[in-house]
Amino acid sequence: LARELKINLSEIKGSGEKERITRDDLINEIKNRISTTTDPAGEEINFSLWGPVDHIPLSKVKKITGTRMEAAWREIPQVTQFDKADITDLDEYRKKLNNEKSPIKTTFLPFLIIAVTHVLREFPDFNSSLSTDKETLIHKKYYHIGVAVDTPGGLVVPIIKDTNKKDMSALSMELEDLSNRAREKKLKPEELKGGTFTISSLGGIGGTYFSPIINPPQVAILGVSRAKWEPVFSKTKKTFIPRYVLPFSLTYNHKVVDGALAASFTQHLGKVLSKTASFK
Ligand code: CAO
């Protein structure tokens, strides 16, 4: 039978006496090959037929995130608006803050949180949720910003509450504390609830633009990539000048927000980030 079906017996592990390959072993192998080539109803594919594999169980966090992301992807009509901010002055200011013997290092995230909170106050639709019957938009009068933190166990999003009431150093300290505890799996359940908007920053790693997925019941999320020096044309100087430019993306629920409003949001965010006065 093996010869007729061109099956190499050395690839089959025998279950019979002294590991002999039985007729049943051969039939099981044939069934396995049929199911892997046709995969009719999402049946498990036997990848080891084509080479060695390892099976690594998904962490609890990865499984929960995966289920939530899958639901968000299926249920929300989401669009991503890409934009850039000139953060040359902001970067100078950040370096100055870090040189002034500040007890804690300031990264870009606290600036982003302040800028986003400022823009959310002017564009309340982005700080909202849809009611379950999808007929009412619930504007939230509080600003609780979730920050995506990459941990060995998977992605965790602790919430910084009342960001409109906190200054740069308070935000820096809270951010450091929350991201450390997220990595040590020491966050309390209530520290992961009640977020009104999320920031996902991959700027420390690299890349130019990505499309983050909305974290329901929120209606928008900001994805931040790595700033780079770029030649920008100056109308007044009539020449290109080097500017430090931050690429960012805003994914929004198109049931709640239209493209024109999303583009206004990102333009406004770009302006806020370009002025150091926004942070003093
Ligand atoms: N452009 C250029 N440099 C940037 C930057 C940006 N947008 N963002 C951060 N950096 C720099 C920082 O300034 C720092 O450099 P210096 O040491 O020279 O100052 C360095 O990159 C590392 O920053 P960081 O990433 O550790 O710090 P952060 O405050 O920006 O971010 C945190 C903290 C918790 C958000 C981050 O560690 C993290 O976990 N990011 C991953 C989030 C994620 O996985 N999102 C994807 C979700 S979808 O799967």
Short mmCIF file of C-alpha atoms and ligand atoms in Angstrom, two decimals:
data_model
loop_
_atom_site.label_atom_id
_atom_site.label_comp_id
_atom_site.label_asym_id
_atom_site.label_seq_id
_atom_site.Cartn_x
_atom_site.Cartn_y
_atom_site.Cartn_z
CA LEU A 1 0.00 0.00 0.00
CA ALA A 2 2.84 2.39 0.92
CA ARG A 3 4.55 1.69 -2.36
CA GLU A 4 1.34 2.25 -4.36
CA LEU A 5 0.65 5.57 -2.58
CA LYS A 6 4.31 6.61 -2.74
CA ILE A 7 4.61 7.00 1.04
CA ASN A 8 8.12 6.78 2.49
CA LEU A 9 7.82 4.35 5.41
CA SER A 10 10.89 5.78 7.14
CA GLU A 11 8.86 8.96 7.84
CA ILE A 12 6.24 7.02 9.85
CA LYS A 13 6.63 6.02 13.49
CA GLY A 14 5.35 2.50 14.01
CA SER A 15 3.01 1.69 16.90
CA GLY A 16 3.22 -2.09 16.55
CA GLU A 17 5.45 -4.62 18.24
CA LYS A 18 9.10 -3.47 18.19
CA GLU A 19 7.88 -0.23 16.52
CA ARG A 20 6.60 -2.07 13.46
CA ILE A 21 4.51 0.06 11.15
CA THR A 22 1.02 -1.38 11.06
CA ARG A 23 -1.69 -0.96 8.45
CA ASP A 24 -3.48 1.42 10.90
CA ASP A 25 -0.33 3.59 11.17
CA LEU A 26 -0.29 3.88 7.41
CA ILE A 27 -4.00 4.71 7.23
CA ASN A 28 -3.63 7.35 9.96
CA GLU A 29 -0.74 8.91 8.06
CA ILE A 30 -2.84 9.01 4.88
CA LYS A 31 -5.76 10.61 6.78
CA ASN A 32 -3.34 13.16 8.24
CA ARG A 33 -1.98 14.09 4.83
CA ILE A 34 -5.48 14.45 3.36
CA SER A 35 -6.58 16.73 6.20
CA THR A 36 -3.46 18.89 5.92
CA THR A 37 -3.71 19.38 2.21
CA THR A 38 -7.46 20.10 2.18
CA ASP A 39 -7.88 21.63 5.68
CA PRO A 40 -11.69 21.61 5.20
CA ALA A 41 -13.01 23.07 8.46
CA GLY A 42 -10.02 24.67 10.13
CA GLU A 43 -8.65 21.29 11.18
CA GLU A 44 -5.21 21.27 12.78
CA ILE A 45 -2.46 21.32 10.15
CA ASN A 46 0.40 18.91 10.74
CA PHE A 47 3.30 21.26 9.95
CA SER A 48 5.85 18.62 10.93
CA LEU A 49 5.18 16.94 7.59
CA TRP A 50 7.36 19.60 5.97
CA GLY A 51 10.06 20.02 8.62
CA PRO A 52 10.75 20.15 12.38
CA VAL A 53 8.51 22.38 14.53
CA ASP A 54 8.11 23.45 18.20
CA HIS A 55 4.76 23.98 19.93
CA ILE A 56 4.80 27.05 22.22
CA PRO A 57 1.64 27.67 24.28
CA LEU A 58 0.33 31.27 24.09
CA SER A 59 0.48 33.22 27.37
CA LYS A 60 -2.78 34.12 29.13
CA VAL A 61 -2.27 37.81 28.26
CA LYS A 62 -1.67 36.99 24.57
CA LYS A 63 -4.85 34.91 24.43
CA ILE A 64 -6.97 37.67 26.03
CA THR A 65 -5.42 40.38 23.80
CA GLY A 66 -5.90 38.20 20.73
CA THR A 67 -9.61 37.65 21.43
CA ARG A 68 -10.17 41.38 22.04
CA MET A 69 -8.23 42.44 18.95
CA GLU A 70 -10.07 39.91 16.79
CA ALA A 71 -13.43 41.23 17.99
CA ALA A 72 -12.32 44.84 17.42
CA TRP A 73 -11.06 44.00 13.92
CA ARG A 74 -14.34 42.24 13.04
CA GLU A 75 -16.79 44.70 14.58
CA ILE A 76 -15.30 48.18 14.12
CA PRO A 77 -15.00 49.84 10.71
CA GLN A 78 -11.58 51.33 11.36
CA VAL A 79 -9.53 53.72 9.28
CA THR A 80 -5.99 54.96 9.97
CA GLN A 81 -4.92 58.56 9.33
CA PHE A 82 -1.14 59.09 9.07
CA ASP A 83 0.57 62.38 9.90
CA LYS A 84 3.85 63.95 11.06
CA ALA A 85 4.86 66.44 13.74
CA ASP A 86 7.93 68.66 13.76
CA ILE A 87 9.32 67.99 17.25
CA THR A 88 12.72 69.70 16.82
CA ASP A 89 11.98 72.27 19.54
CA LEU A 90 10.26 69.73 21.78
CA ASP A 91 13.32 67.46 21.59
CA GLU A 92 15.59 70.36 22.58
CA TYR A 93 13.31 71.13 25.50
CA ARG A 94 13.25 67.45 26.53
CA LYS A 95 17.07 67.31 26.50
CA LYS A 96 17.18 70.48 28.60
CA LEU A 97 14.80 68.94 31.16
CA ASN A 98 16.94 65.81 31.32
CA ASN A 99 20.14 67.84 31.82
CA GLU A 100 18.62 69.76 34.72
CA LYS A 101 19.32 67.05 37.32
CA SER A 102 15.72 65.90 37.12
CA PRO A 103 15.17 62.87 39.39
CA ILE A 104 13.57 60.96 36.54
CA LYS A 105 14.37 60.67 32.84
CA THR A 106 11.78 62.24 30.54
CA THR A 107 11.03 60.35 27.32
CA PHE A 108 8.63 61.44 24.57
CA LEU A 109 5.62 59.69 26.08
CA PRO A 110 4.72 62.26 28.77
CA PHE A 111 4.77 64.97 26.07
CA LEU A 112 2.52 62.84 23.89
CA ILE A 113 0.12 62.26 26.78
CA ILE A 114 -0.10 66.00 27.50
CA ALA A 115 -0.54 66.88 23.82
CA VAL A 116 -3.16 64.17 23.24
CA THR A 117 -5.12 65.21 26.33
CA HIS A 118 -5.08 68.81 25.09
CA VAL A 119 -6.42 67.78 21.66
CA LEU A 120 -9.01 65.38 23.14
CA ARG A 121 -10.51 68.31 25.06
CA GLU A 122 -11.02 70.12 21.78
CA PHE A 123 -12.23 67.04 19.89
CA PRO A 124 -14.53 65.30 22.40
CA ASP A 125 -15.75 62.67 19.90
CA PHE A 126 -12.35 60.97 20.24
CA ASN A 127 -12.76 60.66 24.01
CA SER A 128 -16.05 58.81 23.78
CA SER A 129 -17.75 55.43 23.49
CA LEU A 130 -20.82 54.28 21.59
CA SER A 131 -23.79 53.02 23.62
CA THR A 132 -24.54 49.29 23.25
CA ASP A 133 -27.48 49.98 20.89
CA LYS A 134 -25.06 52.14 18.84
CA GLU A 135 -27.52 55.06 18.91
CA THR A 136 -25.82 57.40 21.38
CA LEU A 137 -22.31 58.74 21.69
CA ILE A 138 -21.13 59.00 25.28
CA HIS A 139 -18.64 61.87 25.70
CA LYS A 140 -16.45 61.35 28.75
CA LYS A 141 -15.50 64.41 30.77
CA TYR A 142 -12.45 62.68 32.20
CA TYR A 143 -9.18 61.84 30.47
CA HIS A 144 -7.75 58.42 31.31
CA ILE A 145 -5.02 57.51 28.82
CA GLY A 146 -3.96 53.90 28.30
CA VAL A 147 -0.34 53.26 27.35
CA ALA A 148 0.59 50.02 25.56
CA VAL A 149 3.50 48.34 27.34
CA ASP A 150 5.42 45.47 25.81
CA THR A 151 6.08 42.82 28.51
CA PRO A 152 7.59 39.33 28.31
CA GLY A 153 4.07 37.93 28.86
CA GLY A 154 2.50 40.04 26.11
CA LEU A 155 0.94 43.45 25.56
CA VAL A 156 -0.51 45.20 28.65
CA VAL A 157 -2.28 48.59 28.68
CA PRO A 158 -2.17 50.30 32.11
CA ILE A 159 -4.21 53.48 32.46
CA ILE A 160 -2.92 56.87 33.58
CA LYS A 161 -5.93 58.56 35.14
CA ASP A 162 -6.87 62.26 34.95
CA THR A 163 -4.04 63.21 32.62
CA ASN A 164 -5.51 66.72 32.33
CA LYS A 165 -4.62 67.30 36.00
CA LYS A 166 -1.01 66.03 35.91
CA ASP A 167 2.23 67.76 34.96
CA MET A 168 5.25 66.43 33.13
CA SER A 169 7.12 65.08 36.16
CA ALA A 170 4.00 63.44 37.66
CA LEU A 171 3.30 61.74 34.31
CA SER A 172 6.94 60.62 33.92
CA MET A 173 6.95 59.07 37.38
CA GLU A 174 3.60 57.35 36.92
CA LEU A 175 4.62 56.04 33.52
CA GLU A 176 7.81 54.57 34.88
CA ASP A 177 6.02 53.00 37.84
CA LEU A 178 3.19 51.53 35.71
CA SER A 179 5.46 50.16 32.97
CA ASN A 180 7.81 48.57 35.55
CA ARG A 181 4.94 46.97 37.41
CA ALA A 182 3.37 45.84 34.09
CA ARG A 183 6.61 43.97 33.27
CA GLU A 184 6.71 42.48 36.78
CA LYS A 185 3.01 41.43 36.49
CA LYS A 186 2.21 43.54 39.56
CA LEU A 187 -0.59 45.73 38.18
CA LYS A 188 -3.91 45.74 39.99
CA PRO A 189 -6.99 44.90 37.86
CA GLU A 190 -8.42 48.42 38.38
CA GLU A 191 -5.24 49.92 36.86
CA LEU A 192 -6.22 48.35 33.54
CA LYS A 193 -9.80 49.66 33.45
CA GLY A 194 -11.60 52.87 32.50
CA GLY A 195 -9.30 54.12 29.73
CA THR A 196 -10.77 56.69 27.33
CA PHE A 197 -8.02 56.73 24.66
CA THR A 198 -4.86 54.66 24.03
CA ILE A 199 -1.33 55.53 22.94
CA SER A 200 0.85 52.80 21.49
CA SER A 201 4.45 53.94 21.08
CA LEU A 202 6.96 51.93 19.09
CA GLY A 203 9.25 54.96 18.87
CA GLY A 204 11.86 53.43 21.16
CA ILE A 205 12.20 50.52 18.76
CA GLY A 206 11.89 52.03 15.27
CA GLY A 207 9.77 51.89 12.13
CA THR A 208 7.87 54.55 10.22
CA TYR A 209 4.08 54.32 10.71
CA PHE A 210 1.90 51.37 11.69
CA SER A 211 -1.88 50.91 11.95
CA PRO A 212 -2.84 50.20 15.57
CA ILE A 213 -6.14 48.42 16.28
CA ILE A 214 -8.75 50.21 18.39
CA ASN A 215 -9.03 49.09 22.01
CA PRO A 216 -12.85 48.86 22.55
CA PRO A 217 -15.02 50.44 23.92
CA GLN A 218 -12.72 53.35 22.97
CA VAL A 219 -13.17 54.87 19.53
CA ALA A 220 -9.59 55.82 18.61
CA ILE A 221 -5.94 54.97 19.24
CA LEU A 222 -2.69 56.78 18.49
CA GLY A 223 0.30 54.88 17.14
CA VAL A 224 3.66 56.62 17.49
CA SER A 225 6.76 55.70 15.46
CA ARG A 226 10.39 56.77 15.64
CA ALA A 227 11.30 60.42 14.98
CA LYS A 228 13.92 61.04 12.27
CA TRP A 229 15.87 64.02 10.94
CA GLU A 230 14.37 65.12 7.60
CA PRO A 231 15.03 67.98 5.19
CA VAL A 232 11.99 70.28 5.40
CA PHE A 233 11.56 73.19 2.98
CA SER A 234 11.44 76.58 4.69
CA LYS A 235 9.40 79.13 2.74
CA THR A 236 11.04 82.05 4.53
CA LYS A 237 14.64 80.82 4.12
CA LYS A 238 13.87 79.37 0.67
CA THR A 239 15.93 76.30 1.41
CA PHE A 240 15.71 72.89 3.04
CA ILE A 241 16.51 72.81 6.74
CA PRO A 242 16.98 69.74 8.97
CA ARG A 243 14.02 69.12 11.28
CA TYR A 244 13.33 66.30 13.73
CA VAL A 245 10.06 64.78 12.53
CA LEU A 246 7.79 62.37 14.40
CA PRO A 247 5.57 60.05 12.32
CA PHE A 248 2.30 59.07 13.97
CA SER A 249 -0.99 57.36 13.07
CA LEU A 250 -4.51 57.68 14.37
CA THR A 251 -6.90 54.73 13.94
CA TYR A 252 -10.53 55.76 14.46
CA ASN A 253 -13.98 54.16 14.42
CA HIS A 254 -15.64 55.40 11.24
CA LYS A 255 -19.07 54.91 12.84
CA VAL A 256 -18.21 57.74 15.22
CA VAL A 257 -15.65 59.89 13.42
CA ASP A 258 -15.44 61.04 9.79
CA GLY A 259 -12.19 61.33 7.87
CA ALA A 260 -12.27 65.15 7.85
CA LEU A 261 -12.48 65.26 11.66
CA ALA A 262 -9.69 62.69 12.01
CA ALA A 263 -7.40 64.69 9.71
CA SER A 264 -8.19 67.85 11.74
CA PHE A 265 -7.33 65.94 14.94
CA THR A 266 -3.93 64.81 13.64
CA GLN A 267 -3.12 68.24 12.18
CA HIS A 268 -3.94 69.85 15.50
CA LEU A 269 -1.92 67.28 17.41
CA GLY A 270 1.03 68.00 15.11
CA LYS A 271 0.76 71.73 15.91
CA VAL A 272 0.57 71.16 19.66
CA LEU A 273 3.64 68.90 19.54
CA SER A 274 5.62 71.44 17.53
CA LYS A 275 5.35 74.18 20.21
CA THR A 276 7.23 73.87 23.47
CA ALA A 277 4.80 76.39 24.98
CA SER A 278 2.24 73.58 25.03
CA PHE A 279 4.27 71.85 27.75
CA LYS A 280 5.43 74.67 30.04
N1 CAO B 1 11.26 58.84 18.37
C1 CAO B 1 12.59 58.78 18.65
N2 CAO B 1 13.08 58.27 19.79
C2 CAO B 1 12.19 57.75 20.68
C3 CAO B 1 10.82 57.77 20.46
C4 CAO B 1 10.35 58.35 19.25
N3 CAO B 1 9.05 58.39 18.96
N4 CAO B 1 10.19 57.20 21.51
C5 CAO B 1 11.13 56.84 22.37
N5 CAO B 1 12.35 57.17 21.87
C6 CAO B 1 13.64 56.99 22.51
C7 CAO B 1 13.60 57.44 23.95
O1 CAO B 1 13.82 58.83 24.05
C8 CAO B 1 14.73 56.64 24.51
O2 CAO B 1 15.98 57.14 24.03
P1 CAO B 1 17.02 57.90 24.99
O3 CAO B 1 17.37 56.86 26.01
O4 CAO B 1 18.15 58.24 24.09
O5 CAO B 1 16.30 59.08 25.55
C9 CAO B 1 14.56 55.31 23.82
O6 CAO B 1 13.90 55.59 22.60
C10 CAO B 1 13.80 54.26 24.58
O7 CAO B 1 12.52 54.76 24.94
P2 CAO B 1 11.43 53.80 25.59
O8 CAO B 1 10.65 53.14 24.53
O9 CAO B 1 12.07 52.90 26.57
O10 CAO B 1 10.57 54.79 26.43
P3 CAO B 1 9.17 55.37 26.13
O11 CAO B 1 8.82 56.20 27.31
O12 CAO B 1 9.12 56.03 24.82
O13 CAO B 1 8.21 54.07 26.08
C11 CAO B 1 6.97 52.16 26.80
C12 CAO B 1 7.82 53.35 27.22
C13 CAO B 1 6.48 51.46 28.03
C14 CAO B 1 5.77 52.60 25.96
C15 CAO B 1 7.84 51.23 25.92
O14 CAO B 1 8.90 50.73 26.68
C16 CAO B 1 7.07 50.07 25.30
O15 CAO B 1 6.76 49.07 25.94
N6 CAO B 1 6.76 50.20 23.99
C17 CAO B 1 6.12 49.16 23.22
C18 CAO B 1 4.63 49.39 23.10
C19 CAO B 1 4.02 48.41 22.12
O16 CAO B 1 4.42 47.25 22.06
N7 CAO B 1 3.10 48.87 21.30
C20 CAO B 1 2.57 48.08 20.22
C21 CAO B 1 1.18 47.68 20.49
S1 CAO B 1 0.50 46.82 19.14
O17 CAO B 1 1.18 45.38 19.30
#
